[in-house]
mmCIF file of C-alpha atoms in Angstrom:
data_model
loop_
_atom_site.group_PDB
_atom_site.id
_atom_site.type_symbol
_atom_site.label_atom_id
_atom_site.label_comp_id
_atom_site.label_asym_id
_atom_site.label_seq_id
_atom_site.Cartn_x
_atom_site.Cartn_y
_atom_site.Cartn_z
ATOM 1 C CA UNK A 1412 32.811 140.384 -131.240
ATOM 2 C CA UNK A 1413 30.654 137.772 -129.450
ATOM 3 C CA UNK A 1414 34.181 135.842 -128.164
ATOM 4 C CA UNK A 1415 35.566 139.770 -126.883
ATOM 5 C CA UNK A 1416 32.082 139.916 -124.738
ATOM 6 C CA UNK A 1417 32.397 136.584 -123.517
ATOM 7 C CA UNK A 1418 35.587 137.175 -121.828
ATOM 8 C CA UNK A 1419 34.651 140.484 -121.018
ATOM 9 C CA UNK A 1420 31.677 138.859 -118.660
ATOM 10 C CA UNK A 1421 33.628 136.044 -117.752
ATOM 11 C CA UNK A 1422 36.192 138.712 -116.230
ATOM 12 C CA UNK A 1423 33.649 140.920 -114.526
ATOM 13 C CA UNK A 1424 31.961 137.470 -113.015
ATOM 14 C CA UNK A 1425 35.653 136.824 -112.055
ATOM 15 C CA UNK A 1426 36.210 140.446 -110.558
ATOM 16 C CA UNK A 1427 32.921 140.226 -108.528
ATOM 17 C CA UNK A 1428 33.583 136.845 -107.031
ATOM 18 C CA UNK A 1429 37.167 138.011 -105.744
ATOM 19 C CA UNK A 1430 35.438 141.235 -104.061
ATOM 20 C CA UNK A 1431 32.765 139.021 -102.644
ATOM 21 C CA UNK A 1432 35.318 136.282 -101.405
ATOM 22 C CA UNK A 1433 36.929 139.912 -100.025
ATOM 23 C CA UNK A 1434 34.408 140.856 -97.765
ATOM 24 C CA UNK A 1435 33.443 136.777 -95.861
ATOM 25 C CA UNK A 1436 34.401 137.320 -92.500
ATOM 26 C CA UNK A 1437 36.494 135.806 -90.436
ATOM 27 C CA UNK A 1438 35.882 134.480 -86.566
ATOM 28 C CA UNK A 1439 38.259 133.848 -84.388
ATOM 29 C CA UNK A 1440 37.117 130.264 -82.101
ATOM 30 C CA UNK A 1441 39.477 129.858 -79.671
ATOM 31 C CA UNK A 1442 39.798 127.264 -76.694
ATOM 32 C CA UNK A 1443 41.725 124.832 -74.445
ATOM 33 C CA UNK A 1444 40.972 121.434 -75.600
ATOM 34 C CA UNK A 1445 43.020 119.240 -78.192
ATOM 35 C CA UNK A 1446 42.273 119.879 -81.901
ATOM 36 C CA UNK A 1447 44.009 116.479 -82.354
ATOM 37 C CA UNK A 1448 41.950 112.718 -82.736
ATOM 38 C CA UNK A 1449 42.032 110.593 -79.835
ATOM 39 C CA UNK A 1450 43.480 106.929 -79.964
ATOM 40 C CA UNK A 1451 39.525 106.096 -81.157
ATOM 41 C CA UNK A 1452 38.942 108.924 -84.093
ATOM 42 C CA UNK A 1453 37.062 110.811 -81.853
ATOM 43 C CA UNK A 1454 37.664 114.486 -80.726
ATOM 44 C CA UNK A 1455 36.991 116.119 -77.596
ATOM 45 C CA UNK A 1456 32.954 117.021 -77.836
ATOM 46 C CA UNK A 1457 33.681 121.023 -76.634
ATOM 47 C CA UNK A 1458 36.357 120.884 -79.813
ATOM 48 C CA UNK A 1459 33.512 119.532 -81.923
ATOM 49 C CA UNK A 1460 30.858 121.663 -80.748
ATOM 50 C CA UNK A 1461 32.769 124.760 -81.974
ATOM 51 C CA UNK A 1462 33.812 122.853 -85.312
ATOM 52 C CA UNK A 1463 30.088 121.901 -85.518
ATOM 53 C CA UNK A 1464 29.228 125.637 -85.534
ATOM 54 C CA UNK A 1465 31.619 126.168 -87.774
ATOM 55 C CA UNK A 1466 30.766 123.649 -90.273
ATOM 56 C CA UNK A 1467 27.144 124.732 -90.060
ATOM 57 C CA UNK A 1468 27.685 128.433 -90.963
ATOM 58 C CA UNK A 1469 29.568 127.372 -93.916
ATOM 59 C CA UNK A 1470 26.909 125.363 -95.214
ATOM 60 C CA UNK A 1471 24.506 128.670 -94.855
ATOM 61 C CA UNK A 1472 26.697 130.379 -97.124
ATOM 62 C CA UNK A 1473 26.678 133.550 -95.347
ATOM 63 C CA UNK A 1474 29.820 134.663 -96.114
ATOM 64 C CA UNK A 1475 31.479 133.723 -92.510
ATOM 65 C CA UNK A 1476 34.309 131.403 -91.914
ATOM 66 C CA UNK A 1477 35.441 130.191 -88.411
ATOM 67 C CA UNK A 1478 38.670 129.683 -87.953
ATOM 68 C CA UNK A 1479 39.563 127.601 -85.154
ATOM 69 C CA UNK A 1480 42.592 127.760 -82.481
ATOM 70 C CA UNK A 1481 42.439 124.747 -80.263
ATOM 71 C CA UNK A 1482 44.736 123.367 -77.141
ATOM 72 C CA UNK A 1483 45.013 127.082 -75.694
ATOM 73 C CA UNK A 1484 47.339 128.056 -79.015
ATOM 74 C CA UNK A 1485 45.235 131.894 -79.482
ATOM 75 C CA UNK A 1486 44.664 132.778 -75.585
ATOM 76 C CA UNK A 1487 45.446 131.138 -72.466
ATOM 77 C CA UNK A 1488 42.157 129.441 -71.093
ATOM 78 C CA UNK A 1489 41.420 131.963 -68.457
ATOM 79 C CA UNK A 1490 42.257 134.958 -70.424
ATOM 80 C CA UNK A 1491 39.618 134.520 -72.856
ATOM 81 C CA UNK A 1492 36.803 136.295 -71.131
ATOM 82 C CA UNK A 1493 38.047 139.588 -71.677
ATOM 83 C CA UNK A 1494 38.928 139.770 -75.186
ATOM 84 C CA UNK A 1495 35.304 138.319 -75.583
ATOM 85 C CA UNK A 1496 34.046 141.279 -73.728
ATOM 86 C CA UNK A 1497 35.954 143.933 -76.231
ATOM 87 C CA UNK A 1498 35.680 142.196 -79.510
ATOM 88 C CA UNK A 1499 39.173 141.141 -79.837
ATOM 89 C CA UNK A 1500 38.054 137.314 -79.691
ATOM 90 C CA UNK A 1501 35.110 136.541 -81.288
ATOM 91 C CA UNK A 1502 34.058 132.864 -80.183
ATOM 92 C CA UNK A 1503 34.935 130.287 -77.442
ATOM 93 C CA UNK A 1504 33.935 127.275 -75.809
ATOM 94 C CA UNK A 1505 34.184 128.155 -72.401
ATOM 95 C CA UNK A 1506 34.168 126.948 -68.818
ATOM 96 C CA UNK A 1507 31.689 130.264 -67.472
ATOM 97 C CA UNK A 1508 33.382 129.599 -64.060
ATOM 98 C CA UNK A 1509 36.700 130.933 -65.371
ATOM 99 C CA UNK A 1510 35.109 134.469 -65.115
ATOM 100 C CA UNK A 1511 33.705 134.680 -61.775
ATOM 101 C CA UNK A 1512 36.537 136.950 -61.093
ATOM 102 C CA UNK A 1513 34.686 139.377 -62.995
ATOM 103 C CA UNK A 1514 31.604 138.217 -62.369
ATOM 104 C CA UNK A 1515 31.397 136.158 -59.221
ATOM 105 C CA UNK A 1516 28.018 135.259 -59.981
ATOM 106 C CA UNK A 1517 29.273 132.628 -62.607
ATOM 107 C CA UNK A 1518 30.116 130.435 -59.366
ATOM 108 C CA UNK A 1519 27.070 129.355 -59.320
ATOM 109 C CA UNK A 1520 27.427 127.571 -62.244
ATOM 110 C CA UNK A 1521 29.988 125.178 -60.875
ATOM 111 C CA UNK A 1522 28.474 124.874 -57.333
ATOM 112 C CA UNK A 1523 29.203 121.618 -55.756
ATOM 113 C CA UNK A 1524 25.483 119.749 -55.063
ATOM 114 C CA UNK A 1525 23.220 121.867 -56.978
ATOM 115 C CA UNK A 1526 23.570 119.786 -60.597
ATOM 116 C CA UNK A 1527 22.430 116.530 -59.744
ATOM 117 C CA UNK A 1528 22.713 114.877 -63.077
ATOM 118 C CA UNK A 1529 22.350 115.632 -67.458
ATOM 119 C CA UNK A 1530 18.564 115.450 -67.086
ATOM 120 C CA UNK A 1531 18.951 118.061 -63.781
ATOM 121 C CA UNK A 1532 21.314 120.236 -65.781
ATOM 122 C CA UNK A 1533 18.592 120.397 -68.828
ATOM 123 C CA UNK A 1534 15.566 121.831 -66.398
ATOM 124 C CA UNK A 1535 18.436 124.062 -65.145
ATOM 125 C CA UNK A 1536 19.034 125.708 -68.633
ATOM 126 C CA UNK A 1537 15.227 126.900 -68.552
ATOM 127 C CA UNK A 1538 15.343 128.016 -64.890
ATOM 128 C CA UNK A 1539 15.017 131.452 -63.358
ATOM 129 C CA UNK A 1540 18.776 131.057 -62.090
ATOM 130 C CA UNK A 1541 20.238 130.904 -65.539
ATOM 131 C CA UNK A 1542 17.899 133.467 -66.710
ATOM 132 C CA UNK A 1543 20.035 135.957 -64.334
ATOM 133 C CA UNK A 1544 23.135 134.399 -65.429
ATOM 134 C CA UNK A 1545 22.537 135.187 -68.862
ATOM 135 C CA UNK A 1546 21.597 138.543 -68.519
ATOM 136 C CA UNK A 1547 24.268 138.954 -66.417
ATOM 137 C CA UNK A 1548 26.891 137.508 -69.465
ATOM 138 C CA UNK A 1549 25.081 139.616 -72.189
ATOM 139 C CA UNK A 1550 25.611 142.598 -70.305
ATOM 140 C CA UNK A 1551 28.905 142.065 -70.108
ATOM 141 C CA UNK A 1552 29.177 142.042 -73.399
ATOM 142 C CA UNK A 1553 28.987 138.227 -74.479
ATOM 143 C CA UNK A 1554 26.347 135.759 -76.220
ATOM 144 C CA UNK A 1555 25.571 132.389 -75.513
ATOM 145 C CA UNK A 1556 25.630 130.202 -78.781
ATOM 146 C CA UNK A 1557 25.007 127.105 -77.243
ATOM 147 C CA UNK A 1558 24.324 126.023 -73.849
ATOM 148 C CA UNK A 1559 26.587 122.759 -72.282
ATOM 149 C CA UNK A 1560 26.648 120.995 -68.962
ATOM 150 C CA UNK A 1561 29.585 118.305 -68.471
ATOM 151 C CA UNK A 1562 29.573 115.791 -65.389
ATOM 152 C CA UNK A 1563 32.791 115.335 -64.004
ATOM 153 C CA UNK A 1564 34.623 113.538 -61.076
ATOM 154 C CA UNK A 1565 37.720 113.500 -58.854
ATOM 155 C CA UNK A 1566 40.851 111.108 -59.498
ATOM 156 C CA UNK A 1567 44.039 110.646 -57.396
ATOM 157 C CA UNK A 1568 47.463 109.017 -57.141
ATOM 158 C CA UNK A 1569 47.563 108.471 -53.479
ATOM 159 C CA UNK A 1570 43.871 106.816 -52.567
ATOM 160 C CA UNK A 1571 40.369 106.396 -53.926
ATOM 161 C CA UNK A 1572 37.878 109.528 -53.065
ATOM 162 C CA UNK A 1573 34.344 108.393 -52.171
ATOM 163 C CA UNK A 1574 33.783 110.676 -49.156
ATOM 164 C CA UNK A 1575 35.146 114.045 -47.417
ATOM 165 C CA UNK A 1576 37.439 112.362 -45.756
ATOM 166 C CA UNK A 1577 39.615 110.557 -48.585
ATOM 167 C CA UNK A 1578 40.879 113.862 -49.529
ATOM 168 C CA UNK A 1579 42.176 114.744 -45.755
ATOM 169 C CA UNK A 1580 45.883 115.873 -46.730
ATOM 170 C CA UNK A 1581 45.653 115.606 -50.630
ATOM 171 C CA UNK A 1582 46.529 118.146 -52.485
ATOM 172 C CA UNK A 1583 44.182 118.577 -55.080
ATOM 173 C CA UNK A 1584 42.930 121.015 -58.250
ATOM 174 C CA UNK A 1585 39.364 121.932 -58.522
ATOM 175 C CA UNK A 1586 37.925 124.193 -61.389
ATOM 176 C CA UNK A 1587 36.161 127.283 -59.764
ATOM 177 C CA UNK A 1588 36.285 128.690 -56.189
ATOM 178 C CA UNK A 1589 33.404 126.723 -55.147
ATOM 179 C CA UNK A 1590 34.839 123.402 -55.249
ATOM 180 C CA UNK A 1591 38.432 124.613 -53.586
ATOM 181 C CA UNK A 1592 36.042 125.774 -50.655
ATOM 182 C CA UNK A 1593 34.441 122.650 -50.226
ATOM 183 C CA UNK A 1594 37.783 120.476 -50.543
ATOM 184 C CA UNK A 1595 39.566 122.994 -48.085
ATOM 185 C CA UNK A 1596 36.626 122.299 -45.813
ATOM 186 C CA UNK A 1597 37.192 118.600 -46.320
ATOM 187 C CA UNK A 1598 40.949 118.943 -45.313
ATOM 188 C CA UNK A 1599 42.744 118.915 -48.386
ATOM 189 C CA UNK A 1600 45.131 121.623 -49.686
ATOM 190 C CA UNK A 1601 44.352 123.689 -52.952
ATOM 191 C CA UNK A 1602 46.321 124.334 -56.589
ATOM 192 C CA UNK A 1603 44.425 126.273 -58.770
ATOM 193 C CA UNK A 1604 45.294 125.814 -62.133
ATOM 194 C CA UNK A 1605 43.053 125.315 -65.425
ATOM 195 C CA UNK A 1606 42.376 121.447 -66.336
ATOM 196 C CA UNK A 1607 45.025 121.428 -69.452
ATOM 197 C CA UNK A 1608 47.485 121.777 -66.587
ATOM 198 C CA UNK A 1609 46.379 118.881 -64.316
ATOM 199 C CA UNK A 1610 48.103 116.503 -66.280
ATOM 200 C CA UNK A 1611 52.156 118.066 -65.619
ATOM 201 C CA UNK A 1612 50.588 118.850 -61.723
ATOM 202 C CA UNK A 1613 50.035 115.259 -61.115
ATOM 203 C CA UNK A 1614 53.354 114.257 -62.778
ATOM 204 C CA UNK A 1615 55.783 116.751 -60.846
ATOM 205 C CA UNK A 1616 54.204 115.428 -57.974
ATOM 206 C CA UNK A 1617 52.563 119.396 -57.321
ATOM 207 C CA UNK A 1618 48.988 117.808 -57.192
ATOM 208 C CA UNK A 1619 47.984 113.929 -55.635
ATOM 209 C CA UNK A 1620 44.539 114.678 -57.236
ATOM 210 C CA UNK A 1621 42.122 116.568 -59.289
ATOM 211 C CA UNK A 1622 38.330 117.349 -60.093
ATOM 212 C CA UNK A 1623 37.681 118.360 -63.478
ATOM 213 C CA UNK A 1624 34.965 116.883 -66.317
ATOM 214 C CA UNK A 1625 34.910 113.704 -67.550
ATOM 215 C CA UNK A 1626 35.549 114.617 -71.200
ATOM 216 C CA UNK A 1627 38.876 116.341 -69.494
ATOM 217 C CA UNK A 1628 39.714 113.385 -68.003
ATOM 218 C CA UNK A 1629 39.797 111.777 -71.097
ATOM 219 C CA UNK A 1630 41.234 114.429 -73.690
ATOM 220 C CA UNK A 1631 44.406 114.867 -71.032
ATOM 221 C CA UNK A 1632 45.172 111.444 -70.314
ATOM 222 C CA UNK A 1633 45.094 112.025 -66.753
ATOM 223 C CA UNK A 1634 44.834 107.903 -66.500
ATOM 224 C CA UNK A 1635 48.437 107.766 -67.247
ATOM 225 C CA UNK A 1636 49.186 109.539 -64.437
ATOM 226 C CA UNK A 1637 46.618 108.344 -61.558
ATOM 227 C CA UNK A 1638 45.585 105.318 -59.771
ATOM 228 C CA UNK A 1639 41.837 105.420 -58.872
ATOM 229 C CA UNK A 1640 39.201 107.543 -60.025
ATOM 230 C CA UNK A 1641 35.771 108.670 -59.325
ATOM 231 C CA UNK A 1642 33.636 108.966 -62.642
ATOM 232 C CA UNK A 1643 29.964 110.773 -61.963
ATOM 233 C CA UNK A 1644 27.880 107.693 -61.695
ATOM 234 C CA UNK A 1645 24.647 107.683 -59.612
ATOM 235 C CA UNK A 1646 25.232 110.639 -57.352
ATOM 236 C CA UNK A 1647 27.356 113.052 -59.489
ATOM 237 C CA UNK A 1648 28.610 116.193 -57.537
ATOM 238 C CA UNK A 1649 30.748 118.212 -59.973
ATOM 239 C CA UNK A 1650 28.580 119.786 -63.284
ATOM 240 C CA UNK A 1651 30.146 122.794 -64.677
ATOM 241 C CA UNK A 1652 28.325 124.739 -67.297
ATOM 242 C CA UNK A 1653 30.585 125.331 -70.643
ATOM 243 C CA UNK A 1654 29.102 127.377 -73.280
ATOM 244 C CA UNK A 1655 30.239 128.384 -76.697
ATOM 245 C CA UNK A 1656 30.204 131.455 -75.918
ATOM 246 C CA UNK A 1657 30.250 134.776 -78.472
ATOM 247 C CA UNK A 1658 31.516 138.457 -78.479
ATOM 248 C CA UNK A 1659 28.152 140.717 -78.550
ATOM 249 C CA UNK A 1660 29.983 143.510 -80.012
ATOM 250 C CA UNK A 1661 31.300 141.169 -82.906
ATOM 251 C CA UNK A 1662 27.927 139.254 -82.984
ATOM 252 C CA UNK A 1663 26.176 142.729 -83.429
ATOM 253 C CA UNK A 1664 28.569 143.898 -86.294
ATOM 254 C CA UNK A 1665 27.049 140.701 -88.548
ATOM 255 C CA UNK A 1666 23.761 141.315 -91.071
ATOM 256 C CA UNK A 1667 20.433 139.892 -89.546
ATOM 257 C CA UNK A 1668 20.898 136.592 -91.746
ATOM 258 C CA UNK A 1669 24.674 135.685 -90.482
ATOM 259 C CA UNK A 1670 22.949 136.403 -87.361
ATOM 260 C CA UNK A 1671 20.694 133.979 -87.383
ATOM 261 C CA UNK A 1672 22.935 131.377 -89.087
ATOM 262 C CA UNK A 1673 25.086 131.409 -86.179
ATOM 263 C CA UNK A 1674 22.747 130.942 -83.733
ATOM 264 C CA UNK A 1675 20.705 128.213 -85.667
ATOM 265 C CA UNK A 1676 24.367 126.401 -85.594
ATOM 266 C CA UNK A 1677 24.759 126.954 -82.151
ATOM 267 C CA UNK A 1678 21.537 124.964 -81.701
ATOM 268 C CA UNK A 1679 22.993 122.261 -83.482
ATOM 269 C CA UNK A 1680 26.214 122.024 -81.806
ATOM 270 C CA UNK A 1681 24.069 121.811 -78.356
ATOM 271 C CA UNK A 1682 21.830 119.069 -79.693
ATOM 272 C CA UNK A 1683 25.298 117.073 -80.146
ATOM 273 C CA UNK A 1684 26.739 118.497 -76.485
ATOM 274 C CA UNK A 1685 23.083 117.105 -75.173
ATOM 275 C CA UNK A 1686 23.626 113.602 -76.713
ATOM 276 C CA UNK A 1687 27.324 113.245 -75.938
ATOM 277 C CA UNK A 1688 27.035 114.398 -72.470
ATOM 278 C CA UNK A 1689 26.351 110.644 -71.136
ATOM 279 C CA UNK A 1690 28.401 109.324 -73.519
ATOM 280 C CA UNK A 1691 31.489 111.469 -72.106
ATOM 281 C CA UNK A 1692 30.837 109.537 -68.385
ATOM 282 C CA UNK A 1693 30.722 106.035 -70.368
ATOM 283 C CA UNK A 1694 34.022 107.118 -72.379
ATOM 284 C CA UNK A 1695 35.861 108.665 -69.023
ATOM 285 C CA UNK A 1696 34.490 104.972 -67.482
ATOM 286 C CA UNK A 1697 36.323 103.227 -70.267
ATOM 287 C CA UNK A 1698 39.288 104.585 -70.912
ATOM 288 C CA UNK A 1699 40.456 104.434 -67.026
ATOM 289 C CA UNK A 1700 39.334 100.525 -67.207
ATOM 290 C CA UNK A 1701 41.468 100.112 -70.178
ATOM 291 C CA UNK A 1702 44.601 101.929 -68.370
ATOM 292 C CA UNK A 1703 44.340 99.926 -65.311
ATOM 293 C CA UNK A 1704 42.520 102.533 -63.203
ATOM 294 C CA UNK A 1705 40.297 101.751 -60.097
ATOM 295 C CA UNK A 1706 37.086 103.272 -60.243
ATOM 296 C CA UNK A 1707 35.118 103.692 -57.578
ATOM 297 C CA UNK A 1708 31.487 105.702 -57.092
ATOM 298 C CA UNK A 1709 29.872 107.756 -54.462
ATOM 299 C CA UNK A 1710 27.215 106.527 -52.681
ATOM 300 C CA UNK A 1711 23.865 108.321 -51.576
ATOM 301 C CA UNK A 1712 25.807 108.951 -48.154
ATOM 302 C CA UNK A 1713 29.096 109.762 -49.493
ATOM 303 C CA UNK A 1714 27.178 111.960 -51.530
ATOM 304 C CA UNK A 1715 24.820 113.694 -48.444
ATOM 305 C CA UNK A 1716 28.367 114.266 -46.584
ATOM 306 C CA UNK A 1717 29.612 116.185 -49.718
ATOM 307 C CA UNK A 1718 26.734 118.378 -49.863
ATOM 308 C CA UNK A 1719 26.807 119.187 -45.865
ATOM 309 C CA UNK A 1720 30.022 120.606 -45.952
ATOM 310 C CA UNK A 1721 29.280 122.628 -49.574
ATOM 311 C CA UNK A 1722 26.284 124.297 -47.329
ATOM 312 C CA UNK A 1723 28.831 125.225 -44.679
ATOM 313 C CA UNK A 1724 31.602 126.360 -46.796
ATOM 314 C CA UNK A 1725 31.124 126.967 -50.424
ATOM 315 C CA UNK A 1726 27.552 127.654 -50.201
ATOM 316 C CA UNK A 1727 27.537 129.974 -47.341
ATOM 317 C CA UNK A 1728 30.234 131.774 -48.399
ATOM 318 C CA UNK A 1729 28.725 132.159 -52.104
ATOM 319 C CA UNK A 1730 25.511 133.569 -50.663
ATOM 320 C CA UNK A 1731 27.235 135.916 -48.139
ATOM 321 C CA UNK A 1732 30.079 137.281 -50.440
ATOM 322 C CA UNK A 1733 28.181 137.276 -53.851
ATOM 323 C CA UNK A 1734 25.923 140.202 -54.716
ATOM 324 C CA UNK A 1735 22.317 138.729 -55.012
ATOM 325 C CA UNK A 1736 24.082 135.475 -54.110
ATOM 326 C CA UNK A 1737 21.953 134.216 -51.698
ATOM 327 C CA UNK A 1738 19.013 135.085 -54.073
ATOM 328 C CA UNK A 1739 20.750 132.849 -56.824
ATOM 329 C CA UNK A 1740 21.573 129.879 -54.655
ATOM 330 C CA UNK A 1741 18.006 129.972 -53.902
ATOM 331 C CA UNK A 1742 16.874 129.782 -57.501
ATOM 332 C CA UNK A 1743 19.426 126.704 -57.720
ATOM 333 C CA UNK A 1744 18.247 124.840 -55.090
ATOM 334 C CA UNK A 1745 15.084 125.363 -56.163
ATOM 335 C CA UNK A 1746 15.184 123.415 -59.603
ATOM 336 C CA UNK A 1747 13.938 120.274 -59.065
#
């Protein structure tokens, strides 16, 4: 009698752990990065973030497993705002520029001069200007997990780009309208394309440079293809804020406690963006040495001539064009 009730509870313990196992959710991550080790063990930081987050939930035991689609293989990178928006896609590391064709307020968070460096992008995070920008994504229908500022830089397979004028006649790929308004203003011609692509433009000979991050220009092996590059150094122009981003409509479907797993996580994965960030300029520095590739910086004039023709072209036409823009560039330029 004893040995029938035994496997009578050992069943219904079975039975309840296959309904429970039933009802774990599933979250879609998807992004544009490798999922793949590079030649030093290490993966792409935006592809760790997200596996970060997903590691962390897991160890709450909440009942929510992230599965992750990396190197664009669940949604093309631009195409990833929208299902965000409706629910269809539930997380993503993501370049907030990519939108601004919805919202053309997210410009401003890959405007060319207003980032000056990682400490610079940290005050920024806190400032009035991404206090709008937030509200702007959450009403949009999206949550930020985890904020992220990468550095970035500009390489080429023609000539070395230190001031406006090296990219006279170069046709070159910027991420975010911004940037293509500034290097249009600086005489160079414009192929807009996301940074996964930059690699097959520069080696069909459609682009003779690009700006992108520095962890891009390491995860996509753009040194095989150029011949000088320009990491951030000193007097970085090019930060781009890129979130891990979450759909509030499948964010509001969890309990209170998955909830707050996931956003506990997403602090974690930014505490690792926030110490790799550096890191990411060293590596980009690095790796080009190692493949034979000039590197050259901006100086505090090259610099100054950058940001003169942003405040003619980019900037002006951000604050005239943009609803509230010239409010926001004014809450840019203001962080100090």
């Amino acid at each position: 009698m004893f040995k029938k009730i035994s496997l009578y509870f050992t069943a219904l313990v079975l039975v309840l752990s296959t309904v429970g196992s039933a009802y774990a959710i599933t979250l879609k991550a998807s992004h544009q990065w490798p999922g793949t080790p590079r030649a030093d063990g290490s993966f792409d930081p935006r592809h760790e973030m997200v596996q970060i987050i997903a590691d962390e939930v897991k160890k709450a035991n909440v009942d929510i497993d992230v599965r992750i689609y990396p190197a664009k293989s669940l949604y093309k990178p631009k195409e990833q705002w929208k299902p965000m928006t409706t629910g269809q896609l539930d997380i993503s590391a993501f370049p907030l520029g990519y939108a601004s064709k919805f919202h053309p307020e997210f410009s401003a968070t890959l405007m060319p001069g207003t980032v000056k460096n990682h400490d610079h992008a940290l005050r920024f995070n806190k400032s009035p200007m991404m206090t709008e920008i937030k509200k702007i994504i959450n009403d949009a229908g999206v949550v930020v997990l985890s904020d992220a500022w990468l550095g970035g830089g500009f390489a080429s397979k023609t000539k070395c780009i230190r001031n406006p004028s090296d990219v006279k006649g170069q046709v070159m790929r910027a991420a975010g309208k911004a940037f293509n308004q500034m290097l249009e203003g600086a005489g160079a011609g414009i192929q807009s394309m996301p940074s996964s692509e930059i690699y097959t433009g520069l080696q069909t000979g459609v682009l003779t440079g690009a700006n992108t991050s520095s962890g891009s220009f390491v995860s996509y092996k753009i040194y095989e293809q150029v011949k000088c590059a320009t990491p951030p150094g000193k007097f970085g122009l090019w930060f781009m804020y890129e979130p891990i981003l979450m759909s509030k409509k499948s964010f509001d479907a969890l309990s209170s406690k998955q909830q707050k797993a996931l956003m506990k996580a997403g602090k974690v994965a930014e505490k690792y963006m926030t110490a790799q960030v550096s890191n990411l300029d060293k590596k980009f520095e690095d790796a080009y040495k190692a493949a034979g590739v000039e590197l050259v910086y901006m100086s505090e004039a090259d610099h100054a001539a950058w940001i003169e023709i942003a405040k003619k072209t980019s900037h002006k036409a951000f604050a005239e064009q943009v609803p509230g823009g010239a409010k926001l560039m004014e809450m840019a330029l203001a962080v100090k």
